[in-house]
Amino acid sequence: MKKYLVPIISSLVLIVLFVVGLLFNNGIKYQNQLRLIKEVFPEAESFELISDPGYEFQQLDDENRVYEAYKVLKAKKEIGYVYYVTAKGRNADLKVAVGFNSSPKKITGLKVLEHNETPSYFAKIQPSFFNQFVGKAFDVNLFKVNKANGATDSSHGFERAITVARLQYAHDAKWEIPAPVEVVSSKQDLDTLNLIYEFKFADETYLVTLDQEYSFVSSDKEIEDDAVVELFESFAASNPMTDIIKSVETTGSQTIIVITAKG
């Protein structure tokens, strides 16, 4: 009987050791992950991995997307999210972790996980560039990033990373991103072929002229911020013009303006 018990007991011991080892390793992995999450979300006490196989990952395109997502907990209650994002800077595969606090809605931190940027180029980014994100509100109409001098492409990469992470937060938290621009009207002048958009932005109305490629031509108000110009261009491109304008000169000096709906 003993000769049968020995291998059975040995097998049970091996199974117990395997399970204990597995739990120990998983515990180490969890603590390592928690330490990383706390670097971008200091108030985190625990977390839950929410990016399971059925999870809806948000993306701008294949190079700018969320690839891992965590719900952050304090006293076992959700207080925000941390997202791992890959973005296109000067090169592809700029990977960062971004923390989003739910109330108030602010960024808790940003950490570079790995990157493929040119070392001498990336070294131009000063700590002040990363510090601008800590405590920055993300429930705003226009989310702006101050570019790093000499590293504009990498700066754009971080901006894209936060943009797609904010999209993911909006999806997970059932939160609606404030629309930065409202298109009031849009027309095409058939004489010049330019597009004329009336935008409502930051409680002001702008009459903006764009070319056929949706590139900025002019505005009735001075626009000093390039980010606002880019915003108008992108909103125009995603909201094609609805009317056409044709100026018709009569035999006299009078000019008749005919506005015809595009459809």
PDB file of C-alpha atoms in Angstrom:
ATOM      1  CA  MET A   1       0.000   0.000   0.000  1.00  0.00           C
ATOM      2  CA  LYS A   2       2.844   2.353   0.919  1.00  0.00           C
ATOM      3  CA  LYS A   3       4.455   1.944  -2.481  1.00  0.00           C
ATOM      4  CA  TYR A   4       1.270   3.325  -4.078  1.00  0.00           C
ATOM      5  CA  LEU A   5       0.872   6.169  -1.581  1.00  0.00           C
ATOM      6  CA  VAL A   6       4.364   7.554  -2.114  1.00  0.00           C
ATOM      7  CA  PRO A   7       3.914   8.492  -5.800  1.00  0.00           C
ATOM      8  CA  ILE A   8       0.402   9.821  -5.112  1.00  0.00           C
ATOM      9  CA  ILE A   9       1.647  12.020  -2.268  1.00  0.00           C
ATOM     10  CA  SER A  10       4.610  13.128  -4.383  1.00  0.00           C
ATOM     11  CA  SER A  11       2.259  14.088  -7.208  1.00  0.00           C
ATOM     12  CA  LEU A  12       0.014  16.023  -4.831  1.00  0.00           C
ATOM     13  CA  VAL A  13       3.009  17.852  -3.388  1.00  0.00           C
ATOM     14  CA  LEU A  14       4.175  18.767  -6.894  1.00  0.00           C
ATOM     15  CA  ILE A  15       0.694  20.039  -7.778  1.00  0.00           C
ATOM     16  CA  VAL A  16       0.522  22.129  -4.591  1.00  0.00           C
ATOM     17  CA  LEU A  17       3.999  23.530  -5.226  1.00  0.00           C
ATOM     18  CA  PHE A  18       3.028  24.342  -8.816  1.00  0.00           C
ATOM     19  CA  VAL A  19      -0.153  26.146  -7.725  1.00  0.00           C
ATOM     20  CA  VAL A  20       1.677  28.037  -4.969  1.00  0.00           C
ATOM     21  CA  GLY A  21       4.427  28.994  -7.419  1.00  0.00           C
ATOM     22  CA  LEU A  22       1.852  30.129  -9.969  1.00  0.00           C
ATOM     23  CA  LEU A  23       0.029  32.247  -7.391  1.00  0.00           C
ATOM     24  CA  PHE A  24       3.342  33.671  -6.192  1.00  0.00           C
ATOM     25  CA  ASN A  25       4.412  34.577  -9.737  1.00  0.00           C
ATOM     26  CA  ASN A  26       1.008  36.099 -10.485  1.00  0.00           C
ATOM     27  CA  GLY A  27       1.263  38.077  -7.258  1.00  0.00           C
ATOM     28  CA  ILE A  28       4.660  39.429  -8.285  1.00  0.00           C
ATOM     29  CA  LYS A  29       3.334  40.345 -11.744  1.00  0.00           C
ATOM     30  CA  TYR A  30       0.345  42.106 -10.173  1.00  0.00           C
ATOM     31  CA  GLN A  31       2.540  44.115  -7.800  1.00  0.00           C
ATOM     32  CA  ASN A  32       4.912  45.066 -10.620  1.00  0.00           C
ATOM     33  CA  GLN A  33       1.963  46.197 -12.720  1.00  0.00           C
ATOM     34  CA  LEU A  34       0.496  48.131  -9.791  1.00  0.00           C
ATOM     35  CA  ARG A  35       3.808  49.937  -9.282  1.00  0.00           C
ATOM     36  CA  LEU A  36       3.790  50.962 -12.939  1.00  0.00           C
ATOM     37  CA  ILE A  37       0.166  52.111 -12.772  1.00  0.00           C
ATOM     38  CA  LYS A  38       0.906  54.152  -9.629  1.00  0.00           C
ATOM     39  CA  GLU A  39       3.609  56.015 -11.565  1.00  0.00           C
ATOM     40  CA  VAL A  40       0.897  57.561 -13.749  1.00  0.00           C
ATOM     41  CA  PHE A  41      -1.964  57.316 -11.219  1.00  0.00           C
ATOM     42  CA  PRO A  42      -0.509  57.792  -7.703  1.00  0.00           C
ATOM     43  CA  GLU A  43      -3.853  57.304  -5.897  1.00  0.00           C
ATOM     44  CA  ALA A  44      -4.315  53.794  -7.296  1.00  0.00           C
ATOM     45  CA  GLU A  45      -4.717  51.134  -4.603  1.00  0.00           C
ATOM     46  CA  SER A  46      -5.614  48.313  -6.967  1.00  0.00           C
ATOM     47  CA  PHE A  47      -6.594  47.776 -10.579  1.00  0.00           C
ATOM     48  CA  GLU A  48      -8.555  45.554 -12.924  1.00  0.00           C
ATOM     49  CA  LEU A  49      -7.462  44.596 -16.421  1.00  0.00           C
ATOM     50  CA  ILE A  50     -10.490  45.416 -18.583  1.00  0.00           C
ATOM     51  CA  SER A  51      -9.035  44.869 -22.062  1.00  0.00           C
ATOM     52  CA  ASP A  52     -10.243  41.282 -22.466  1.00  0.00           C
ATOM     53  CA  PRO A  53     -10.601  39.629 -25.916  1.00  0.00           C
ATOM     54  CA  GLY A  54     -14.021  41.242 -26.451  1.00  0.00           C
ATOM     55  CA  TYR A  55     -12.866  44.736 -25.518  1.00  0.00           C
ATOM     56  CA  GLU A  56     -13.427  47.587 -28.004  1.00  0.00           C
ATOM     57  CA  PHE A  57     -10.021  49.159 -28.521  1.00  0.00           C
ATOM     58  CA  GLN A  58     -10.152  52.738 -29.820  1.00  0.00           C
ATOM     59  CA  GLN A  59      -7.765  53.952 -32.497  1.00  0.00           C
ATOM     60  CA  LEU A  60      -7.061  56.837 -34.836  1.00  0.00           C
ATOM     61  CA  ASP A  61      -5.403  54.408 -37.249  1.00  0.00           C
ATOM     62  CA  ASP A  62      -3.161  51.330 -37.087  1.00  0.00           C
ATOM     63  CA  GLU A  63      -0.230  53.374 -35.766  1.00  0.00           C
ATOM     64  CA  ASN A  64      -2.169  55.309 -33.124  1.00  0.00           C
ATOM     65  CA  ARG A  65      -4.209  53.027 -30.885  1.00  0.00           C
ATOM     66  CA  VAL A  66      -4.846  51.767 -27.361  1.00  0.00           C
ATOM     67  CA  TYR A  67      -3.496  48.254 -26.770  1.00  0.00           C
ATOM     68  CA  GLU A  68      -4.105  47.705 -23.031  1.00  0.00           C
ATOM     69  CA  ALA A  69      -6.606  49.147 -20.543  1.00  0.00           C
ATOM     70  CA  TYR A  70      -6.956  49.132 -16.757  1.00  0.00           C
ATOM     71  CA  LYS A  71      -9.662  50.324 -14.388  1.00  0.00           C
ATOM     72  CA  VAL A  72      -8.094  52.050 -11.368  1.00  0.00           C
ATOM     73  CA  LEU A  73      -9.609  51.422  -7.930  1.00  0.00           C
ATOM     74  CA  LYS A  74      -9.388  53.074  -4.526  1.00  0.00           C
ATOM     75  CA  ALA A  75     -11.224  51.511  -1.585  1.00  0.00           C
ATOM     76  CA  LYS A  76     -12.514  49.056  -4.208  1.00  0.00           C
ATOM     77  CA  LYS A  77     -14.254  51.873  -6.117  1.00  0.00           C
ATOM     78  CA  GLU A  78     -13.414  53.057  -9.626  1.00  0.00           C
ATOM     79  CA  ILE A  79     -11.613  56.401  -9.651  1.00  0.00           C
ATOM     80  CA  GLY A  80     -10.229  56.393 -13.180  1.00  0.00           C
ATOM     81  CA  TYR A  81      -8.443  54.490 -15.926  1.00  0.00           C
ATOM     82  CA  VAL A  82      -4.932  53.878 -17.201  1.00  0.00           C
ATOM     83  CA  TYR A  83      -4.314  53.190 -20.879  1.00  0.00           C
ATOM     84  CA  TYR A  84      -1.296  51.849 -22.715  1.00  0.00           C
ATOM     85  CA  VAL A  85      -1.090  53.481 -26.121  1.00  0.00           C
ATOM     86  CA  THR A  86       1.157  53.113 -29.140  1.00  0.00           C
ATOM     87  CA  ALA A  87       1.509  56.225 -31.289  1.00  0.00           C
ATOM     88  CA  LYS A  88       3.412  57.599 -34.257  1.00  0.00           C
ATOM     89  CA  GLY A  89       5.987  60.211 -33.298  1.00  0.00           C
ATOM     90  CA  ARG A  90       8.945  60.811 -35.542  1.00  0.00           C
ATOM     91  CA  ASN A  91       8.898  57.035 -35.913  1.00  0.00           C
ATOM     92  CA  ALA A  92       6.309  54.393 -35.115  1.00  0.00           C
ATOM     93  CA  ASP A  93       5.909  52.508 -31.820  1.00  0.00           C
ATOM     94  CA  LEU A  94       6.027  55.372 -29.332  1.00  0.00           C
ATOM     95  CA  LYS A  95       4.455  53.564 -26.363  1.00  0.00           C
ATOM     96  CA  VAL A  96       3.138  55.490 -23.377  1.00  0.00           C
ATOM     97  CA  ALA A  97       0.946  54.953 -20.319  1.00  0.00           C
ATOM     98  CA  VAL A  98      -1.642  57.653 -19.573  1.00  0.00           C
ATOM     99  CA  GLY A  99      -3.768  58.023 -16.436  1.00  0.00           C
ATOM    100  CA  PHE A 100      -7.243  59.608 -16.449  1.00  0.00           C
ATOM    101  CA  ASN A 101      -8.946  60.656 -13.220  1.00  0.00           C
ATOM    102  CA  SER A 102     -12.755  60.475 -13.353  1.00  0.00           C
ATOM    103  CA  SER A 103     -13.617  63.259 -10.896  1.00  0.00           C
ATOM    104  CA  PRO A 104     -12.390  65.850 -11.557  1.00  0.00           C
ATOM    105  CA  LYS A 105     -11.568  64.910 -15.121  1.00  0.00           C
ATOM    106  CA  LYS A 106      -7.836  65.434 -15.306  1.00  0.00           C
ATOM    107  CA  ILE A 107      -4.745  63.596 -16.492  1.00  0.00           C
ATOM    108  CA  THR A 108      -2.898  62.102 -13.536  1.00  0.00           C
ATOM    109  CA  GLY A 109       0.331  61.297 -15.343  1.00  0.00           C
ATOM    110  CA  LEU A 110       2.109  60.141 -18.472  1.00  0.00           C
ATOM    111  CA  LYS A 111       5.040  57.725 -18.744  1.00  0.00           C
ATOM    112  CA  VAL A 112       7.083  56.608 -21.741  1.00  0.00           C
ATOM    113  CA  LEU A 113       7.134  52.803 -21.776  1.00  0.00           C
ATOM    114  CA  GLU A 114       9.375  52.439 -24.823  1.00  0.00           C
ATOM    115  CA  HIS A 115      10.114  54.289 -28.025  1.00  0.00           C
ATOM    116  CA  ASN A 116      11.814  54.029 -31.375  1.00  0.00           C
ATOM    117  CA  GLU A 117      12.663  57.721 -31.732  1.00  0.00           C
ATOM    118  CA  THR A 118      16.154  58.882 -32.700  1.00  0.00           C
ATOM    119  CA  PRO A 119      17.970  59.181 -29.319  1.00  0.00           C
ATOM    120  CA  SER A 120      19.569  62.572 -30.020  1.00  0.00           C
ATOM    121  CA  TYR A 121      16.221  63.911 -31.272  1.00  0.00           C
ATOM    122  CA  PHE A 122      14.201  62.498 -28.366  1.00  0.00           C
ATOM    123  CA  ALA A 123      16.736  63.859 -25.856  1.00  0.00           C
ATOM    124  CA  LYS A 124      15.604  67.377 -26.768  1.00  0.00           C
ATOM    125  CA  ILE A 125      12.355  66.805 -24.868  1.00  0.00           C
ATOM    126  CA  GLN A 126      12.722  68.438 -21.448  1.00  0.00           C
ATOM    127  CA  PRO A 127      10.939  67.328 -18.224  1.00  0.00           C
ATOM    128  CA  SER A 128       8.742  70.435 -18.475  1.00  0.00           C
ATOM    129  CA  PHE A 129       7.104  68.927 -21.560  1.00  0.00           C
ATOM    130  CA  PHE A 130       5.900  65.896 -19.579  1.00  0.00           C
ATOM    131  CA  ASN A 131       5.031  67.974 -16.504  1.00  0.00           C
ATOM    132  CA  GLN A 132       2.416  69.905 -18.505  1.00  0.00           C
ATOM    133  CA  PHE A 133       0.181  66.822 -18.576  1.00  0.00           C
ATOM    134  CA  VAL A 134      -0.034  66.238 -14.813  1.00  0.00           C
ATOM    135  CA  GLY A 135      -3.302  67.725 -13.559  1.00  0.00           C
ATOM    136  CA  LYS A 136      -4.306  68.886 -17.040  1.00  0.00           C
ATOM    137  CA  ALA A 137      -8.092  68.916 -17.557  1.00  0.00           C
ATOM    138  CA  PHE A 138      -9.273  66.756 -20.433  1.00  0.00           C
ATOM    139  CA  ASP A 139     -12.977  67.729 -20.402  1.00  0.00           C
ATOM    140  CA  VAL A 140     -12.278  70.789 -22.542  1.00  0.00           C
ATOM    141  CA  ASN A 141     -13.356  71.810 -26.035  1.00  0.00           C
ATOM    142  CA  LEU A 142      -9.824  72.058 -27.360  1.00  0.00           C
ATOM    143  CA  PHE A 143      -7.120  69.883 -25.818  1.00  0.00           C
ATOM    144  CA  LYS A 144      -3.798  71.567 -26.567  1.00  0.00           C
ATOM    145  CA  VAL A 145      -0.260  70.284 -26.076  1.00  0.00           C
ATOM    146  CA  ASN A 146       2.685  72.676 -25.894  1.00  0.00           C
ATOM    147  CA  LYS A 147       5.243  71.311 -28.324  1.00  0.00           C
ATOM    148  CA  ALA A 148       8.805  70.503 -27.274  1.00  0.00           C
ATOM    149  CA  ASN A 149      11.371  72.729 -28.976  1.00  0.00           C
ATOM    150  CA  GLY A 150      13.324  70.769 -31.546  1.00  0.00           C
ATOM    151  CA  ALA A 151      11.149  67.657 -31.216  1.00  0.00           C
ATOM    152  CA  THR A 152       7.892  68.598 -32.905  1.00  0.00           C
ATOM    153  CA  ASP A 153       7.248  65.157 -34.416  1.00  0.00           C
ATOM    154  CA  SER A 154       7.591  63.416 -31.056  1.00  0.00           C
ATOM    155  CA  SER A 155       5.360  66.090 -29.496  1.00  0.00           C
ATOM    156  CA  HIS A 156       2.683  65.300 -32.054  1.00  0.00           C
ATOM    157  CA  GLY A 157       3.083  61.625 -31.154  1.00  0.00           C
ATOM    158  CA  PHE A 158       2.291  62.310 -27.496  1.00  0.00           C
ATOM    159  CA  GLU A 159      -0.651  64.482 -28.548  1.00  0.00           C
ATOM    160  CA  ARG A 160      -2.012  61.638 -30.685  1.00  0.00           C
ATOM    161  CA  ALA A 161      -1.479  59.188 -27.816  1.00  0.00           C
ATOM    162  CA  ILE A 162      -3.529  61.311 -25.424  1.00  0.00           C
ATOM    163  CA  THR A 163      -6.188  61.950 -28.072  1.00  0.00           C
ATOM    164  CA  VAL A 164      -6.802  58.238 -28.633  1.00  0.00           C
ATOM    165  CA  ALA A 165      -6.594  57.525 -24.877  1.00  0.00           C
ATOM    166  CA  ARG A 166      -9.268  60.185 -24.307  1.00  0.00           C
ATOM    167  CA  LEU A 167     -11.438  58.472 -26.912  1.00  0.00           C
ATOM    168  CA  GLN A 168     -10.980  55.216 -24.992  1.00  0.00           C
ATOM    169  CA  TYR A 169     -11.894  56.874 -21.698  1.00  0.00           C
ATOM    170  CA  ALA A 170     -15.034  58.350 -23.273  1.00  0.00           C
ATOM    171  CA  HIS A 171     -16.009  54.874 -24.466  1.00  0.00           C
ATOM    172  CA  ASP A 172     -15.288  53.101 -21.164  1.00  0.00           C
ATOM    173  CA  ALA A 173     -16.707  55.760 -18.826  1.00  0.00           C
ATOM    174  CA  LYS A 174     -19.748  56.440 -21.053  1.00  0.00           C
ATOM    175  CA  TRP A 175     -18.653  60.069 -21.259  1.00  0.00           C
ATOM    176  CA  GLU A 176     -19.181  62.433 -24.182  1.00  0.00           C
ATOM    177  CA  ILE A 177     -16.186  64.423 -25.375  1.00  0.00           C
ATOM    178  CA  PRO A 178     -17.147  68.114 -25.681  1.00  0.00           C
ATOM    179  CA  ALA A 179     -17.510  69.120 -29.324  1.00  0.00           C
ATOM    180  CA  PRO A 180     -14.827  71.752 -29.893  1.00  0.00           C
ATOM    181  CA  VAL A 181     -16.451  73.256 -32.965  1.00  0.00           C
ATOM    182  CA  GLU A 182     -19.986  73.653 -34.277  1.00  0.00           C
ATOM    183  CA  VAL A 183     -20.472  74.008 -38.019  1.00  0.00           C
ATOM    184  CA  VAL A 184     -23.166  76.679 -38.453  1.00  0.00           C
ATOM    185  CA  SER A 185     -23.146  76.766 -42.257  1.00  0.00           C
ATOM    186  CA  SER A 186     -20.957  75.786 -45.193  1.00  0.00           C
ATOM    187  CA  LYS A 187     -20.906  76.905 -48.810  1.00  0.00           C
ATOM    188  CA  GLN A 188     -18.730  76.681 -51.886  1.00  0.00           C
ATOM    189  CA  ASP A 189     -18.109  79.733 -54.018  1.00  0.00           C
ATOM    190  CA  LEU A 190     -18.272  78.500 -57.609  1.00  0.00           C
ATOM    191  CA  ASP A 191     -16.347  81.555 -58.810  1.00  0.00           C
ATOM    192  CA  THR A 192     -13.257  80.839 -56.699  1.00  0.00           C
ATOM    193  CA  LEU A 193     -14.094  77.202 -55.805  1.00  0.00           C
ATOM    194  CA  ASN A 194     -13.152  78.059 -52.224  1.00  0.00           C
ATOM    195  CA  LEU A 195     -15.144  76.638 -49.317  1.00  0.00           C
ATOM    196  CA  ILE A 196     -16.673  79.093 -46.851  1.00  0.00           C
ATOM    197  CA  TYR A 197     -17.450  77.749 -43.377  1.00  0.00           C
ATOM    198  CA  GLU A 198     -19.136  79.497 -40.493  1.00  0.00           C
ATOM    199  CA  PHE A 199     -17.855  77.967 -37.253  1.00  0.00           C
ATOM    200  CA  LYS A 200     -18.921  78.529 -33.659  1.00  0.00           C
ATOM    201  CA  PHE A 201     -15.910  78.100 -31.385  1.00  0.00           C
ATOM    202  CA  ALA A 202     -15.250  79.258 -27.808  1.00  0.00           C
ATOM    203  CA  ASP A 203     -18.416  81.419 -27.795  1.00  0.00           C
ATOM    204  CA  GLU A 204     -17.366  83.228 -30.971  1.00  0.00           C
ATOM    205  CA  THR A 205     -18.346  82.854 -34.614  1.00  0.00           C
ATOM    206  CA  TYR A 206     -15.682  82.623 -37.320  1.00  0.00           C
ATOM    207  CA  LEU A 207     -16.174  82.899 -41.077  1.00  0.00           C
ATOM    208  CA  VAL A 208     -13.346  80.784 -42.475  1.00  0.00           C
ATOM    209  CA  THR A 209     -12.332  80.326 -46.107  1.00  0.00           C
ATOM    210  CA  LEU A 210     -10.634  77.073 -47.118  1.00  0.00           C
ATOM    211  CA  ASP A 211      -9.418  75.761 -50.455  1.00  0.00           C
ATOM    212  CA  GLN A 212     -10.733  72.581 -52.077  1.00  0.00           C
ATOM    213  CA  GLU A 213      -8.275  70.495 -50.045  1.00  0.00           C
ATOM    214  CA  TYR A 214      -9.720  71.933 -46.807  1.00  0.00           C
ATOM    215  CA  SER A 215      -6.555  73.950 -46.188  1.00  0.00           C
ATOM    216  CA  PHE A 216      -6.872  77.321 -44.471  1.00  0.00           C
ATOM    217  CA  VAL A 217      -6.986  80.423 -46.702  1.00  0.00           C
ATOM    218  CA  SER A 218      -8.338  83.224 -44.507  1.00  0.00           C
ATOM    219  CA  SER A 219     -10.674  84.152 -41.657  1.00  0.00           C
ATOM    220  CA  ASP A 220     -12.746  87.166 -40.714  1.00  0.00           C
ATOM    221  CA  LYS A 221     -11.054  87.080 -37.273  1.00  0.00           C
ATOM    222  CA  GLU A 222      -7.368  86.798 -36.497  1.00  0.00           C
ATOM    223  CA  ILE A 223      -6.358  83.268 -35.447  1.00  0.00           C
ATOM    224  CA  GLU A 224      -2.990  83.146 -33.728  1.00  0.00           C
ATOM    225  CA  ASP A 225      -3.126  79.518 -32.611  1.00  0.00           C
ATOM    226  CA  ASP A 226      -2.181  76.940 -35.268  1.00  0.00           C
ATOM    227  CA  ALA A 227      -4.097  74.294 -33.306  1.00  0.00           C
ATOM    228  CA  VAL A 228      -7.341  76.208 -33.894  1.00  0.00           C
ATOM    229  CA  VAL A 229      -6.606  76.431 -37.621  1.00  0.00           C
ATOM    230  CA  GLU A 230      -5.972  72.668 -37.712  1.00  0.00           C
ATOM    231  CA  LEU A 231      -9.213  72.118 -35.798  1.00  0.00           C
ATOM    232  CA  PHE A 232     -11.225  74.145 -38.322  1.00  0.00           C
ATOM    233  CA  GLU A 233      -9.593  72.278 -41.213  1.00  0.00           C
ATOM    234  CA  SER A 234     -10.350  68.848 -39.736  1.00  0.00           C
ATOM    235  CA  PHE A 235     -13.959  69.754 -38.884  1.00  0.00           C
ATOM    236  CA  ALA A 236     -14.519  71.101 -42.380  1.00  0.00           C
ATOM    237  CA  ALA A 237     -13.100  67.921 -43.902  1.00  0.00           C
ATOM    238  CA  SER A 238     -15.469  65.793 -41.810  1.00  0.00           C
ATOM    239  CA  ASN A 239     -18.459  68.086 -42.534  1.00  0.00           C
ATOM    240  CA  PRO A 240     -18.598  68.546 -46.327  1.00  0.00           C
ATOM    241  CA  MET A 241     -20.206  71.749 -47.554  1.00  0.00           C
ATOM    242  CA  THR A 242     -23.970  71.770 -48.043  1.00  0.00           C
ATOM    243  CA  ASP A 243     -24.611  74.805 -50.285  1.00  0.00           C
ATOM    244  CA  ILE A 244     -23.116  76.414 -53.364  1.00  0.00           C
ATOM    245  CA  ILE A 245     -22.859  80.115 -54.167  1.00  0.00           C
ATOM    246  CA  LYS A 246     -22.795  81.476 -57.703  1.00  0.00           C
ATOM    247  CA  SER A 247     -22.424  85.154 -58.532  1.00  0.00           C
ATOM    248  CA  VAL A 248     -24.235  86.092 -61.750  1.00  0.00           C
ATOM    249  CA  GLU A 249     -23.637  89.531 -63.299  1.00  0.00           C
ATOM    250  CA  THR A 250     -26.582  91.113 -65.062  1.00  0.00           C
ATOM    251  CA  THR A 251     -26.344  93.443 -68.096  1.00  0.00           C
ATOM    252  CA  GLY A 252     -26.389  96.344 -65.665  1.00  0.00           C
ATOM    253  CA  SER A 253     -24.170  96.933 -62.680  1.00  0.00           C
ATOM    254  CA  GLN A 254     -26.294  94.812 -60.371  1.00  0.00           C
ATOM    255  CA  THR A 255     -25.055  91.408 -59.168  1.00  0.00           C
ATOM    256  CA  ILE A 256     -27.497  88.687 -58.150  1.00  0.00           C
ATOM    257  CA  ILE A 257     -26.286  86.098 -55.628  1.00  0.00           C
ATOM    258  CA  VAL A 258     -27.930  82.719 -56.159  1.00  0.00           C
ATOM    259  CA  ILE A 259     -27.654  80.168 -53.351  1.00  0.00           C
ATOM    260  CA  THR A 260     -28.637  76.647 -54.304  1.00  0.00           C
ATOM    261  CA  ALA A 261     -28.735  73.666 -51.981  1.00  0.00           C
ATOM    262  CA  LYS A 262     -26.199  71.050 -53.008  1.00  0.00           C
ATOM    263  CA  GLY A 263     -28.682  68.197 -52.800  1.00  0.00           C
TER     264      GLY A 263
END
